[in-house]
Amino acid sequence: MLTTTRQARILQSLRADGQVTVEQLAVQFGVSPSTVRRDLNALSAEGLLRRVRGGGSVEPDRVPFAEVATHQSSEKGAIAARAAELVRDGDVVLIDIGTTTAHLARELRGRRITVITSSLAVVDALRDDDTVELIVLGGVVRKNYSSMVGVLTEQALAQIRATVCFLGTSGIRPDGTVSDTTGTEVPVKLAMIASSQRTVVLADATKFPGVGLLRVCGASEITGVVTERQADPATLAALRDAEVEVMFS
């Protein structure tokens, strides 16, 4: 079995079970434990899993939104300000969950636009704004991260057509793939992309490559990225090769 095939199947096992052991994988693939360890180390280096003693696991989503919001706050604010410049009066703006997108919502206060969101943080930022028309997607509330997910959220997104979607991310891989750490969020992100004329990813420099076991989309499926100038040059080059507009805060 090719190394890339085996590593892909390791990731499949992780998605299904949440964690894997060296012994389990060695038996499953008929290879030595040392081969499995090399595979796990390689996948960990790419941010696709968390290496633990005796195996690997998906990094659990345990950090509350309020705590994440304090990280890189000024950088996220600058990215949000640049992203807000892309919005025009009359636009229908779809805003994903995330701390950077919450900054964006604050930048959009007072604008004559429609905002549609699955983020309770965005709702909090715009709920008392008399100018912005605010539409809240339904769904199951992930209280730890102030977001709404599930079939109801996805069904609601299927009914709309946005001018632009601003997407959050856990990481952007060297080939430009946009990734996420939480399986329940990925279908919502995909529905947002499908419902929008343009998709712009907001990502500070730490998101290159960041983390993220799960693929959201390839570079060819997004329109632009707003980031910092110190973001990984090779990844930015891969994005530009895919005709993604790279914009700096």
JSON list of C-alpha atoms in Angstrom, two decimals:
[
{"chain": "A", "resi": 1, "resn": "MET", "atom": "CA", "xyz": [0.00, 0.00, 0.00]},
{"chain": "A", "resi": 2, "resn": "LEU", "atom": "CA", "xyz": [1.31, 3.46, -0.89]},
{"chain": "A", "resi": 3, "resn": "THR", "atom": "CA", "xyz": [2.23, 5.75, 2.00]},
{"chain": "A", "resi": 4, "resn": "THR", "atom": "CA", "xyz": [-0.26, 8.41, 0.87]},
{"chain": "A", "resi": 5, "resn": "THR", "atom": "CA", "xyz": [-3.07, 5.84, 0.68]},
{"chain": "A", "resi": 6, "resn": "ARG", "atom": "CA", "xyz": [-2.28, 4.50, 4.15]},
{"chain": "A", "resi": 7, "resn": "GLN", "atom": "CA", "xyz": [-2.18, 8.01, 5.64]},
{"chain": "A", "resi": 8, "resn": "ALA", "atom": "CA", "xyz": [-5.51, 8.85, 4.02]},
{"chain": "A", "resi": 9, "resn": "ARG", "atom": "CA", "xyz": [-7.04, 5.76, 5.62]},
{"chain": "A", "resi": 10, "resn": "ILE", "atom": "CA", "xyz": [-5.57, 6.72, 8.98]},
{"chain": "A", "resi": 11, "resn": "LEU", "atom": "CA", "xyz": [-7.42, 10.03, 8.70]},
{"chain": "A", "resi": 12, "resn": "GLN", "atom": "CA", "xyz": [-10.62, 8.18, 7.77]},
{"chain": "A", "resi": 13, "resn": "SER", "atom": "CA", "xyz": [-10.30, 6.09, 10.93]},
{"chain": "A", "resi": 14, "resn": "LEU", "atom": "CA", "xyz": [-9.80, 9.25, 12.98]},
{"chain": "A", "resi": 15, "resn": "ARG", "atom": "CA", "xyz": [-12.91, 10.87, 11.54]},
{"chain": "A", "resi": 16, "resn": "ALA", "atom": "CA", "xyz": [-14.92, 7.79, 12.45]},
{"chain": "A", "resi": 17, "resn": "ASP", "atom": "CA", "xyz": [-13.50, 7.06, 15.91]},
{"chain": "A", "resi": 18, "resn": "GLY", "atom": "CA", "xyz": [-11.87, 10.25, 17.15]},
{"chain": "A", "resi": 19, "resn": "GLN", "atom": "CA", "xyz": [-8.61, 8.49, 18.03]},
{"chain": "A", "resi": 20, "resn": "VAL", "atom": "CA", "xyz": [-6.37, 5.66, 16.83]},
{"chain": "A", "resi": 21, "resn": "THR", "atom": "CA", "xyz": [-3.55, 3.60, 18.33]},
{"chain": "A", "resi": 22, "resn": "VAL", "atom": "CA", "xyz": [-0.27, 2.52, 16.78]},
{"chain": "A", "resi": 23, "resn": "GLU", "atom": "CA", "xyz": [-1.02, -1.15, 17.50]},
{"chain": "A", "resi": 24, "resn": "GLN", "atom": "CA", "xyz": [-4.48, -0.96, 15.96]},
{"chain": "A", "resi": 25, "resn": "LEU", "atom": "CA", "xyz": [-3.19, 0.67, 12.78]},
{"chain": "A", "resi": 26, "resn": "ALA", "atom": "CA", "xyz": [-0.22, -1.69, 12.44]},
{"chain": "A", "resi": 27, "resn": "VAL", "atom": "CA", "xyz": [-2.58, -4.68, 12.45]},
{"chain": "A", "resi": 28, "resn": "GLN", "atom": "CA", "xyz": [-5.08, -2.96, 10.15]},
{"chain": "A", "resi": 29, "resn": "PHE", "atom": "CA", "xyz": [-2.50, -2.16, 7.47]},
{"chain": "A", "resi": 30, "resn": "GLY", "atom": "CA", "xyz": [-0.10, -5.07, 8.00]},
{"chain": "A", "resi": 31, "resn": "VAL", "atom": "CA", "xyz": [2.90, -2.82, 8.61]},
{"chain": "A", "resi": 32, "resn": "SER", "atom": "CA", "xyz": [5.33, -2.35, 11.50]},
{"chain": "A", "resi": 33, "resn": "PRO", "atom": "CA", "xyz": [4.57, -0.03, 14.44]},
{"chain": "A", "resi": 34, "resn": "SER", "atom": "CA", "xyz": [7.55, 2.12, 13.43]},
{"chain": "A", "resi": 35, "resn": "THR", "atom": "CA", "xyz": [5.96, 2.70, 10.00]},
{"chain": "A", "resi": 36, "resn": "VAL", "atom": "CA", "xyz": [2.72, 3.76, 11.65]},
{"chain": "A", "resi": 37, "resn": "ARG", "atom": "CA", "xyz": [4.60, 6.12, 13.98]},
{"chain": "A", "resi": 38, "resn": "ARG", "atom": "CA", "xyz": [6.25, 7.78, 10.97]},
{"chain": "A", "resi": 39, "resn": "ASP", "atom": "CA", "xyz": [2.83, 8.19, 9.35]},
{"chain": "A", "resi": 40, "resn": "LEU", "atom": "CA", "xyz": [1.35, 9.73, 12.50]},
{"chain": "A", "resi": 41, "resn": "ASN", "atom": "CA", "xyz": [4.32, 12.07, 12.91]},
{"chain": "A", "resi": 42, "resn": "ALA", "atom": "CA", "xyz": [4.00, 13.22, 9.29]},
{"chain": "A", "resi": 43, "resn": "LEU", "atom": "CA", "xyz": [0.26, 13.86, 9.65]},
{"chain": "A", "resi": 44, "resn": "SER", "atom": "CA", "xyz": [0.84, 15.70, 12.92]},
{"chain": "A", "resi": 45, "resn": "ALA", "atom": "CA", "xyz": [3.45, 17.93, 11.26]},
{"chain": "A", "resi": 46, "resn": "GLU", "atom": "CA", "xyz": [0.83, 18.92, 8.68]},
{"chain": "A", "resi": 47, "resn": "GLY", "atom": "CA", "xyz": [-1.65, 19.81, 11.44]},
{"chain": "A", "resi": 48, "resn": "LEU", "atom": "CA", "xyz": [-4.02, 16.99, 10.44]},
{"chain": "A", "resi": 49, "resn": "LEU", "atom": "CA", "xyz": [-4.06, 15.26, 13.83]},
{"chain": "A", "resi": 50, "resn": "ARG", "atom": "CA", "xyz": [-2.81, 15.63, 17.38]},
{"chain": "A", "resi": 51, "resn": "ARG", "atom": "CA", "xyz": [-0.01, 13.21, 18.24]},
{"chain": "A", "resi": 52, "resn": "VAL", "atom": "CA", "xyz": [-0.55, 11.49, 21.60]},
{"chain": "A", "resi": 53, "resn": "ARG", "atom": "CA", "xyz": [1.34, 8.75, 23.39]},
{"chain": "A", "resi": 54, "resn": "GLY", "atom": "CA", "xyz": [0.65, 5.48, 21.59]},
{"chain": "A", "resi": 55, "resn": "GLY", "atom": "CA", "xyz": [-1.35, 6.97, 18.74]},
{"chain": "A", "resi": 56, "resn": "GLY", "atom": "CA", "xyz": [-3.16, 10.05, 17.47]},
{"chain": "A", "resi": 57, "resn": "SER", "atom": "CA", "xyz": [-6.42, 11.92, 18.01]},
{"chain": "A", "resi": 58, "resn": "VAL", "atom": "CA", "xyz": [-8.53, 14.73, 16.70]},
{"chain": "A", "resi": 59, "resn": "GLU", "atom": "CA", "xyz": [-7.90, 17.90, 18.68]},
{"chain": "A", "resi": 60, "resn": "PRO", "atom": "CA", "xyz": [-11.10, 18.41, 20.68]},
{"chain": "A", "resi": 61, "resn": "ASP", "atom": "CA", "xyz": [-12.91, 21.74, 20.55]},
{"chain": "A", "resi": 62, "resn": "ARG", "atom": "CA", "xyz": [-12.54, 22.61, 24.24]},
{"chain": "A", "resi": 63, "resn": "VAL", "atom": "CA", "xyz": [-11.41, 26.24, 24.17]},
{"chain": "A", "resi": 64, "resn": "PRO", "atom": "CA", "xyz": [-14.37, 28.57, 24.70]},
{"chain": "A", "resi": 65, "resn": "PHE", "atom": "CA", "xyz": [-15.10, 31.25, 22.12]},
{"chain": "A", "resi": 66, "resn": "ALA", "atom": "CA", "xyz": [-14.46, 34.05, 24.63]},
{"chain": "A", "resi": 67, "resn": "GLU", "atom": "CA", "xyz": [-10.94, 32.73, 25.26]},
{"chain": "A", "resi": 68, "resn": "VAL", "atom": "CA", "xyz": [-10.13, 32.28, 21.57]},
{"chain": "A", "resi": 69, "resn": "ALA", "atom": "CA", "xyz": [-11.33, 35.84, 20.93]},
{"chain": "A", "resi": 70, "resn": "THR", "atom": "CA", "xyz": [-8.46, 37.21, 23.04]},
{"chain": "A", "resi": 71, "resn": "HIS", "atom": "CA", "xyz": [-5.80, 35.63, 20.80]},
{"chain": "A", "resi": 72, "resn": "GLN", "atom": "CA", "xyz": [-4.32, 37.83, 18.04]},
{"chain": "A", "resi": 73, "resn": "SER", "atom": "CA", "xyz": [-7.12, 40.36, 18.69]},
{"chain": "A", "resi": 74, "resn": "SER", "atom": "CA", "xyz": [-5.48, 43.40, 17.04]},
{"chain": "A", "resi": 75, "resn": "GLU", "atom": "CA", "xyz": [-4.42, 41.33, 14.02]},
{"chain": "A", "resi": 76, "resn": "LYS", "atom": "CA", "xyz": [-7.94, 39.96, 13.61]},
{"chain": "A", "resi": 77, "resn": "GLY", "atom": "CA", "xyz": [-9.35, 43.47, 13.89]},
{"chain": "A", "resi": 78, "resn": "ALA", "atom": "CA", "xyz": [-7.09, 44.71, 11.09]},
{"chain": "A", "resi": 79, "resn": "ILE", "atom": "CA", "xyz": [-8.09, 41.79, 8.85]},
{"chain": "A", "resi": 80, "resn": "ALA", "atom": "CA", "xyz": [-11.76, 42.49, 9.56]},
{"chain": "A", "resi": 81, "resn": "ALA", "atom": "CA", "xyz": [-11.35, 46.17, 8.67]},
{"chain": "A", "resi": 82, "resn": "ARG", "atom": "CA", "xyz": [-9.79, 45.23, 5.32]},
{"chain": "A", "resi": 83, "resn": "ALA", "atom": "CA", "xyz": [-12.54, 42.70, 4.65]},
{"chain": "A", "resi": 84, "resn": "ALA", "atom": "CA", "xyz": [-15.22, 45.30, 5.38]},
{"chain": "A", "resi": 85, "resn": "GLU", "atom": "CA", "xyz": [-13.86, 47.38, 2.47]},
{"chain": "A", "resi": 86, "resn": "LEU", "atom": "CA", "xyz": [-15.05, 44.61, 0.12]},
{"chain": "A", "resi": 87, "resn": "VAL", "atom": "CA", "xyz": [-18.68, 45.14, 1.11]},
{"chain": "A", "resi": 88, "resn": "ARG", "atom": "CA", "xyz": [-20.92, 47.53, -0.84]},
{"chain": "A", "resi": 89, "resn": "ASP", "atom": "CA", "xyz": [-24.27, 49.05, 0.09]},
{"chain": "A", "resi": 90, "resn": "GLY", "atom": "CA", "xyz": [-27.07, 46.68, -0.83]},
{"chain": "A", "resi": 91, "resn": "ASP", "atom": "CA", "xyz": [-24.93, 43.56, -0.53]},
{"chain": "A", "resi": 92, "resn": "VAL", "atom": "CA", "xyz": [-26.25, 40.37, 1.05]},
{"chain": "A", "resi": 93, "resn": "VAL", "atom": "CA", "xyz": [-23.37, 39.32, 3.31]},
{"chain": "A", "resi": 94, "resn": "LEU", "atom": "CA", "xyz": [-23.08, 35.79, 4.69]},
{"chain": "A", "resi": 95, "resn": "ILE", "atom": "CA", "xyz": [-20.86, 35.63, 7.78]},
{"chain": "A", "resi": 96, "resn": "ASP", "atom": "CA", "xyz": [-19.42, 32.38, 9.12]},
{"chain": "A", "resi": 97, "resn": "ILE", "atom": "CA", "xyz": [-18.58, 31.65, 12.74]},
{"chain": "A", "resi": 98, "resn": "GLY", "atom": "CA", "xyz": [-15.23, 32.60, 14.24]},
{"chain": "A", "resi": 99, "resn": "THR", "atom": "CA", "xyz": [-13.52, 35.34, 16.20]},
{"chain": "A", "resi": 100, "resn": "THR", "atom": "CA", "xyz": [-12.24, 37.21, 13.13]},
{"chain": "A", "resi": 101, "resn": "THR", "atom": "CA", "xyz": [-15.69, 37.20, 11.54]},
{"chain": "A", "resi": 102, "resn": "ALA", "atom": "CA", "xyz": [-17.08, 38.58, 14.82]},
{"chain": "A", "resi": 103, "resn": "HIS", "atom": "CA", "xyz": [-14.66, 41.50, 14.40]},
{"chain": "A", "resi": 104, "resn": "LEU", "atom": "CA", "xyz": [-15.96, 41.92, 10.86]},
{"chain": "A", "resi": 105, "resn": "ALA", "atom": "CA", "xyz": [-19.55, 42.21, 12.11]},
{"chain": "A", "resi": 106, "resn": "ARG", "atom": "CA", "xyz": [-18.54, 45.15, 14.28]},
{"chain": "A", "resi": 107, "resn": "GLU", "atom": "CA", "xyz": [-16.88, 46.80, 11.26]},
{"chain": "A", "resi": 108, "resn": "LEU", "atom": "CA", "xyz": [-20.16, 46.50, 9.33]},
{"chain": "A", "resi": 109, "resn": "ARG", "atom": "CA", "xyz": [-22.32, 48.34, 11.84]},
{"chain": "A", "resi": 110, "resn": "GLY", "atom": "CA", "xyz": [-24.28, 51.20, 10.27]},
{"chain": "A", "resi": 111, "resn": "ARG", "atom": "CA", "xyz": [-24.00, 49.81, 6.73]},
{"chain": "A", "resi": 112, "resn": "ARG", "atom": "CA", "xyz": [-27.05, 49.50, 4.46]},
{"chain": "A", "resi": 113, "resn": "ILE", "atom": "CA", "xyz": [-26.65, 45.78, 3.91]},
{"chain": "A", "resi": 114, "resn": "THR", "atom": "CA", "xyz": [-28.25, 42.46, 4.79]},
{"chain": "A", "resi": 115, "resn": "VAL", "atom": "CA", "xyz": [-26.23, 40.16, 7.04]},
{"chain": "A", "resi": 116, "resn": "ILE", "atom": "CA", "xyz": [-27.03, 36.45, 7.30]},
{"chain": "A", "resi": 117, "resn": "THR", "atom": "CA", "xyz": [-25.18, 34.42, 9.91]},
{"chain": "A", "resi": 118, "resn": "SER", "atom": "CA", "xyz": [-24.93, 31.24, 11.98]},
{"chain": "A", "resi": 119, "resn": "SER", "atom": "CA", "xyz": [-22.76, 33.01, 14.56]},
{"chain": "A", "resi": 120, "resn": "LEU", "atom": "CA", "xyz": [-24.28, 34.19, 17.82]},
{"chain": "A", "resi": 121, "resn": "ALA", "atom": "CA", "xyz": [-21.29, 36.52, 18.24]},
{"chain": "A", "resi": 122, "resn": "VAL", "atom": "CA", "xyz": [-22.23, 38.23, 14.98]},
{"chain": "A", "resi": 123, "resn": "VAL", "atom": "CA", "xyz": [-25.83, 38.44, 16.17]},
{"chain": "A", "resi": 124, "resn": "ASP", "atom": "CA", "xyz": [-24.67, 40.09, 19.40]},
{"chain": "A", "resi": 125, "resn": "ALA", "atom": "CA", "xyz": [-22.63, 42.63, 17.42]},
{"chain": "A", "resi": 126, "resn": "LEU", "atom": "CA", "xyz": [-25.51, 43.63, 15.13]},
{"chain": "A", "resi": 127, "resn": "ARG", "atom": "CA", "xyz": [-28.72, 42.95, 17.03]},
{"chain": "A", "resi": 128, "resn": "ASP", "atom": "CA", "xyz": [-29.24, 46.60, 18.06]},
{"chain": "A", "resi": 129, "resn": "ASP", "atom": "CA", "xyz": [-28.14, 48.12, 14.74]},
{"chain": "A", "resi": 130, "resn": "ASP", "atom": "CA", "xyz": [-31.10, 49.83, 13.05]},
{"chain": "A", "resi": 131, "resn": "THR", "atom": "CA", "xyz": [-29.42, 50.04, 9.63]},
{"chain": "A", "resi": 132, "resn": "VAL", "atom": "CA", "xyz": [-28.20, 46.48, 9.06]},
{"chain": "A", "resi": 133, "resn": "GLU", "atom": "CA", "xyz": [-30.92, 43.96, 8.22]},
{"chain": "A", "resi": 134, "resn": "LEU", "atom": "CA", "xyz": [-30.00, 40.90, 10.25]},
{"chain": "A", "resi": 135, "resn": "ILE", "atom": "CA", "xyz": [-31.13, 37.36, 9.37]},
{"chain": "A", "resi": 136, "resn": "VAL", "atom": "CA", "xyz": [-30.28, 34.56, 11.79]},
{"chain": "A", "resi": 137, "resn": "LEU", "atom": "CA", "xyz": [-29.95, 30.99, 10.57]},
{"chain": "A", "resi": 138, "resn": "GLY", "atom": "CA", "xyz": [-31.57, 28.35, 12.78]},
{"chain": "A", "resi": 139, "resn": "GLY", "atom": "CA", "xyz": [-30.02, 25.15, 14.05]},
{"chain": "A", "resi": 140, "resn": "VAL", "atom": "CA", "xyz": [-28.52, 23.47, 17.06]},
{"chain": "A", "resi": 141, "resn": "VAL", "atom": "CA", "xyz": [-26.53, 25.88, 19.24]},
{"chain": "A", "resi": 142, "resn": "ARG", "atom": "CA", "xyz": [-22.92, 24.95, 19.99]},
{"chain": "A", "resi": 143, "resn": "LYS", "atom": "CA", "xyz": [-22.76, 26.89, 23.22]},
{"chain": "A", "resi": 144, "resn": "ASN", "atom": "CA", "xyz": [-19.00, 26.58, 23.65]},
{"chain": "A", "resi": 145, "resn": "TYR", "atom": "CA", "xyz": [-18.39, 28.31, 20.35]},
{"chain": "A", "resi": 146, "resn": "SER", "atom": "CA", "xyz": [-21.49, 30.52, 19.95]},
{"chain": "A", "resi": 147, "resn": "SER", "atom": "CA", "xyz": [-22.51, 28.95, 16.65]},
{"chain": "A", "resi": 148, "resn": "MET", "atom": "CA", "xyz": [-25.46, 27.16, 15.08]},
{"chain": "A", "resi": 149, "resn": "VAL", "atom": "CA", "xyz": [-25.07, 23.91, 13.16]},
{"chain": "A", "resi": 150, "resn": "GLY", "atom": "CA", "xyz": [-27.06, 21.02, 11.82]},
{"chain": "A", "resi": 151, "resn": "VAL", "atom": "CA", "xyz": [-29.66, 20.16, 9.20]},
{"chain": "A", "resi": 152, "resn": "LEU", "atom": "CA", "xyz": [-31.84, 23.20, 9.95]},
{"chain": "A", "resi": 153, "resn": "THR", "atom": "CA", "xyz": [-28.88, 25.51, 9.36]},
{"chain": "A", "resi": 154, "resn": "GLU", "atom": "CA", "xyz": [-27.98, 23.80, 6.10]},
{"chain": "A", "resi": 155, "resn": "GLN", "atom": "CA", "xyz": [-31.60, 23.80, 4.86]},
{"chain": "A", "resi": 156, "resn": "ALA", "atom": "CA", "xyz": [-31.90, 27.52, 5.54]},
{"chain": "A", "resi": 157, "resn": "LEU", "atom": "CA", "xyz": [-28.71, 28.22, 3.60]},
{"chain": "A", "resi": 158, "resn": "ALA", "atom": "CA", "xyz": [-30.09, 26.33, 0.60]},
{"chain": "A", "resi": 159, "resn": "GLN", "atom": "CA", "xyz": [-32.84, 28.96, 0.34]},
{"chain": "A", "resi": 160, "resn": "ILE", "atom": "CA", "xyz": [-30.63, 32.03, 0.08]},
{"chain": "A", "resi": 161, "resn": "ARG", "atom": "CA", "xyz": [-28.24, 33.65, -2.38]},
{"chain": "A", "resi": 162, "resn": "ALA", "atom": "CA", "xyz": [-25.57, 35.93, -0.91]},
{"chain": "A", "resi": 163, "resn": "THR", "atom": "CA", "xyz": [-23.39, 38.46, -2.67]},
{"chain": "A", "resi": 164, "resn": "VAL", "atom": "CA", "xyz": [-20.36, 37.47, -0.62]},
{"chain": "A", "resi": 165, "resn": "CYS", "atom": "CA", "xyz": [-19.51, 34.96, 2.10]},
{"chain": "A", "resi": 166, "resn": "PHE", "atom": "CA", "xyz": [-16.81, 35.64, 4.68]},
{"chain": "A", "resi": 167, "resn": "LEU", "atom": "CA", "xyz": [-15.49, 32.32, 5.89]},
{"chain": "A", "resi": 168, "resn": "GLY", "atom": "CA", "xyz": [-13.48, 31.50, 9.00]},
{"chain": "A", "resi": 169, "resn": "THR", "atom": "CA", "xyz": [-10.95, 28.68, 9.08]},
{"chain": "A", "resi": 170, "resn": "SER", "atom": "CA", "xyz": [-8.79, 26.60, 11.40]},
{"chain": "A", "resi": 171, "resn": "GLY", "atom": "CA", "xyz": [-6.00, 26.52, 8.86]},
{"chain": "A", "resi": 172, "resn": "ILE", "atom": "CA", "xyz": [-4.89, 26.83, 5.24]},
{"chain": "A", "resi": 173, "resn": "ARG", "atom": "CA", "xyz": [-2.60, 24.04, 4.10]},
{"chain": "A", "resi": 174, "resn": "PRO", "atom": "CA", "xyz": [0.44, 24.57, 1.87]},
{"chain": "A", "resi": 175, "resn": "ASP", "atom": "CA", "xyz": [-1.55, 23.64, -1.26]},
{"chain": "A", "resi": 176, "resn": "GLY", "atom": "CA", "xyz": [-4.25, 26.20, -0.42]},
{"chain": "A", "resi": 177, "resn": "THR", "atom": "CA", "xyz": [-6.78, 23.75, 1.01]},
{"chain": "A", "resi": 178, "resn": "VAL", "atom": "CA", "xyz": [-9.06, 25.36, 3.60]},
{"chain": "A", "resi": 179, "resn": "SER", "atom": "CA", "xyz": [-9.51, 23.14, 6.66]},
{"chain": "A", "resi": 180, "resn": "ASP", "atom": "CA", "xyz": [-11.43, 22.95, 9.93]},
{"chain": "A", "resi": 181, "resn": "THR", "atom": "CA", "xyz": [-11.18, 21.04, 13.19]},
{"chain": "A", "resi": 182, "resn": "THR", "atom": "CA", "xyz": [-14.89, 20.45, 13.85]},
{"chain": "A", "resi": 183, "resn": "GLY", "atom": "CA", "xyz": [-16.91, 18.00, 11.78]},
{"chain": "A", "resi": 184, "resn": "THR", "atom": "CA", "xyz": [-20.29, 19.60, 12.57]},
{"chain": "A", "resi": 185, "resn": "GLU", "atom": "CA", "xyz": [-19.13, 22.94, 11.17]},
{"chain": "A", "resi": 186, "resn": "VAL", "atom": "CA", "xyz": [-17.86, 21.65, 7.81]},
{"chain": "A", "resi": 187, "resn": "PRO", "atom": "CA", "xyz": [-21.29, 21.00, 6.19]},
{"chain": "A", "resi": 188, "resn": "VAL", "atom": "CA", "xyz": [-22.40, 24.50, 7.20]},
{"chain": "A", "resi": 189, "resn": "LYS", "atom": "CA", "xyz": [-19.30, 26.04, 5.63]},
{"chain": "A", "resi": 190, "resn": "LEU", "atom": "CA", "xyz": [-19.87, 24.06, 2.44]},
{"chain": "A", "resi": 191, "resn": "ALA", "atom": "CA", "xyz": [-23.49, 25.24, 2.31]},
{"chain": "A", "resi": 192, "resn": "MET", "atom": "CA", "xyz": [-22.32, 28.84, 2.76]},
{"chain": "A", "resi": 193, "resn": "ILE", "atom": "CA", "xyz": [-19.89, 28.52, -0.15]},
{"chain": "A", "resi": 194, "resn": "ALA", "atom": "CA", "xyz": [-22.62, 27.03, -2.35]},
{"chain": "A", "resi": 195, "resn": "SER", "atom": "CA", "xyz": [-25.01, 29.86, -1.45]},
{"chain": "A", "resi": 196, "resn": "SER", "atom": "CA", "xyz": [-22.63, 32.72, -2.30]},
{"chain": "A", "resi": 197, "resn": "GLN", "atom": "CA", "xyz": [-21.44, 34.44, -5.45]},
{"chain": "A", "resi": 198, "resn": "ARG", "atom": "CA", "xyz": [-18.01, 35.01, -3.86]},
{"chain": "A", "resi": 199, "resn": "THR", "atom": "CA", "xyz": [-16.23, 33.44, -0.89]},
{"chain": "A", "resi": 200, "resn": "VAL", "atom": "CA", "xyz": [-13.50, 35.28, 1.00]},
{"chain": "A", "resi": 201, "resn": "VAL", "atom": "CA", "xyz": [-11.54, 33.51, 3.74]},
{"chain": "A", "resi": 202, "resn": "LEU", "atom": "CA", "xyz": [-10.33, 35.52, 6.74]},
{"chain": "A", "resi": 203, "resn": "ALA", "atom": "CA", "xyz": [-7.13, 34.08, 8.22]},
{"chain": "A", "resi": 204, "resn": "ASP", "atom": "CA", "xyz": [-4.36, 35.61, 10.32]},
{"chain": "A", "resi": 205, "resn": "ALA", "atom": "CA", "xyz": [-0.76, 34.47, 9.80]},
{"chain": "A", "resi": 206, "resn": "THR", "atom": "CA", "xyz": [-1.01, 31.74, 12.47]},
{"chain": "A", "resi": 207, "resn": "LYS", "atom": "CA", "xyz": [-3.54, 29.92, 10.25]},
{"chain": "A", "resi": 208, "resn": "PHE", "atom": "CA", "xyz": [-0.76, 29.04, 7.77]},
{"chain": "A", "resi": 209, "resn": "PRO", "atom": "CA", "xyz": [-0.93, 26.07, 8.15]},
{"chain": "A", "resi": 210, "resn": "GLY", "atom": "CA", "xyz": [-2.80, 26.31, 11.46]},
{"chain": "A", "resi": 211, "resn": "VAL", "atom": "CA", "xyz": [-4.69, 23.15, 12.35]},
{"chain": "A", "resi": 212, "resn": "GLY", "atom": "CA", "xyz": [-7.58, 21.20, 10.89]},
{"chain": "A", "resi": 213, "resn": "LEU", "atom": "CA", "xyz": [-8.17, 17.53, 10.29]},
{"chain": "A", "resi": 214, "resn": "LEU", "atom": "CA", "xyz": [-11.08, 18.07, 7.94]},
{"chain": "A", "resi": 215, "resn": "ARG", "atom": "CA", "xyz": [-11.04, 19.47, 4.41]},
{"chain": "A", "resi": 216, "resn": "VAL", "atom": "CA", "xyz": [-13.54, 22.24, 3.74]},
{"chain": "A", "resi": 217, "resn": "CYS", "atom": "CA", "xyz": [-12.63, 23.18, 0.18]},
{"chain": "A", "resi": 218, "resn": "GLY", "atom": "CA", "xyz": [-9.78, 23.63, -2.25]},
{"chain": "A", "resi": 219, "resn": "ALA", "atom": "CA", "xyz": [-8.27, 26.93, -3.30]},
{"chain": "A", "resi": 220, "resn": "SER", "atom": "CA", "xyz": [-10.20, 26.88, -6.58]},
{"chain": "A", "resi": 221, "resn": "GLU", "atom": "CA", "xyz": [-13.48, 27.10, -4.65]},
{"chain": "A", "resi": 222, "resn": "ILE", "atom": "CA", "xyz": [-12.75, 30.44, -2.99]},
{"chain": "A", "resi": 223, "resn": "THR", "atom": "CA", "xyz": [-12.46, 33.92, -4.45]},
{"chain": "A", "resi": 224, "resn": "GLY", "atom": "CA", "xyz": [-10.13, 35.65, -2.03]},
{"chain": "A", "resi": 225, "resn": "VAL", "atom": "CA", "xyz": [-8.17, 35.53, 1.21]},
{"chain": "A", "resi": 226, "resn": "VAL", "atom": "CA", "xyz": [-7.61, 38.43, 3.61]},
{"chain": "A", "resi": 227, "resn": "THR", "atom": "CA", "xyz": [-4.54, 37.87, 5.78]},
{"chain": "A", "resi": 228, "resn": "GLU", "atom": "CA", "xyz": [-1.32, 39.44, 7.06]},
{"chain": "A", "resi": 229, "resn": "ARG", "atom": "CA", "xyz": [1.83, 40.13, 5.04]},
{"chain": "A", "resi": 230, "resn": "GLN", "atom": "CA", "xyz": [3.85, 37.70, 7.19]},
{"chain": "A", "resi": 231, "resn": "ALA", "atom": "CA", "xyz": [1.64, 34.75, 6.21]},
{"chain": "A", "resi": 232, "resn": "ASP", "atom": "CA", "xyz": [3.55, 31.85, 4.64]},
{"chain": "A", "resi": 233, "resn": "PRO", "atom": "CA", "xyz": [4.80, 33.03, 1.20]},
{"chain": "A", "resi": 234, "resn": "ALA", "atom": "CA", "xyz": [4.68, 29.58, -0.40]},
{"chain": "A", "resi": 235, "resn": "THR", "atom": "CA", "xyz": [1.05, 29.08, 0.55]},
{"chain": "A", "resi": 236, "resn": "LEU", "atom": "CA", "xyz": [0.16, 32.56, -0.69]},
{"chain": "A", "resi": 237, "resn": "ALA", "atom": "CA", "xyz": [1.87, 31.71, -3.98]},
{"chain": "A", "resi": 238, "resn": "ALA", "atom": "CA", "xyz": [-0.21, 28.52, -4.25]},
{"chain": "A", "resi": 239, "resn": "LEU", "atom": "CA", "xyz": [-3.36, 30.55, -3.68]},
{"chain": "A", "resi": 240, "resn": "ARG", "atom": "CA", "xyz": [-2.42, 33.06, -6.36]},
{"chain": "A", "resi": 241, "resn": "ASP", "atom": "CA", "xyz": [-1.64, 30.20, -8.76]},
{"chain": "A", "resi": 242, "resn": "ALA", "atom": "CA", "xyz": [-5.23, 29.06, -8.20]},
{"chain": "A", "resi": 243, "resn": "GLU", "atom": "CA", "xyz": [-6.39, 32.59, -9.12]},
{"chain": "A", "resi": 244, "resn": "VAL", "atom": "CA", "xyz": [-7.35, 33.46, -5.55]},
{"chain": "A", "resi": 245, "resn": "GLU", "atom": "CA", "xyz": [-7.03, 37.18, -4.78]},
{"chain": "A", "resi": 246, "resn": "VAL", "atom": "CA", "xyz": [-4.70, 37.64, -1.79]},
{"chain": "A", "resi": 247, "resn": "MET", "atom": "CA", "xyz": [-5.38, 40.81, 0.20]},
{"chain": "A", "resi": 248, "resn": "PHE", "atom": "CA", "xyz": [-3.41, 42.15, 3.19]},
{"chain": "A", "resi": 249, "resn": "SER", "atom": "CA", "xyz": [-4.62, 43.96, 6.28]}
]
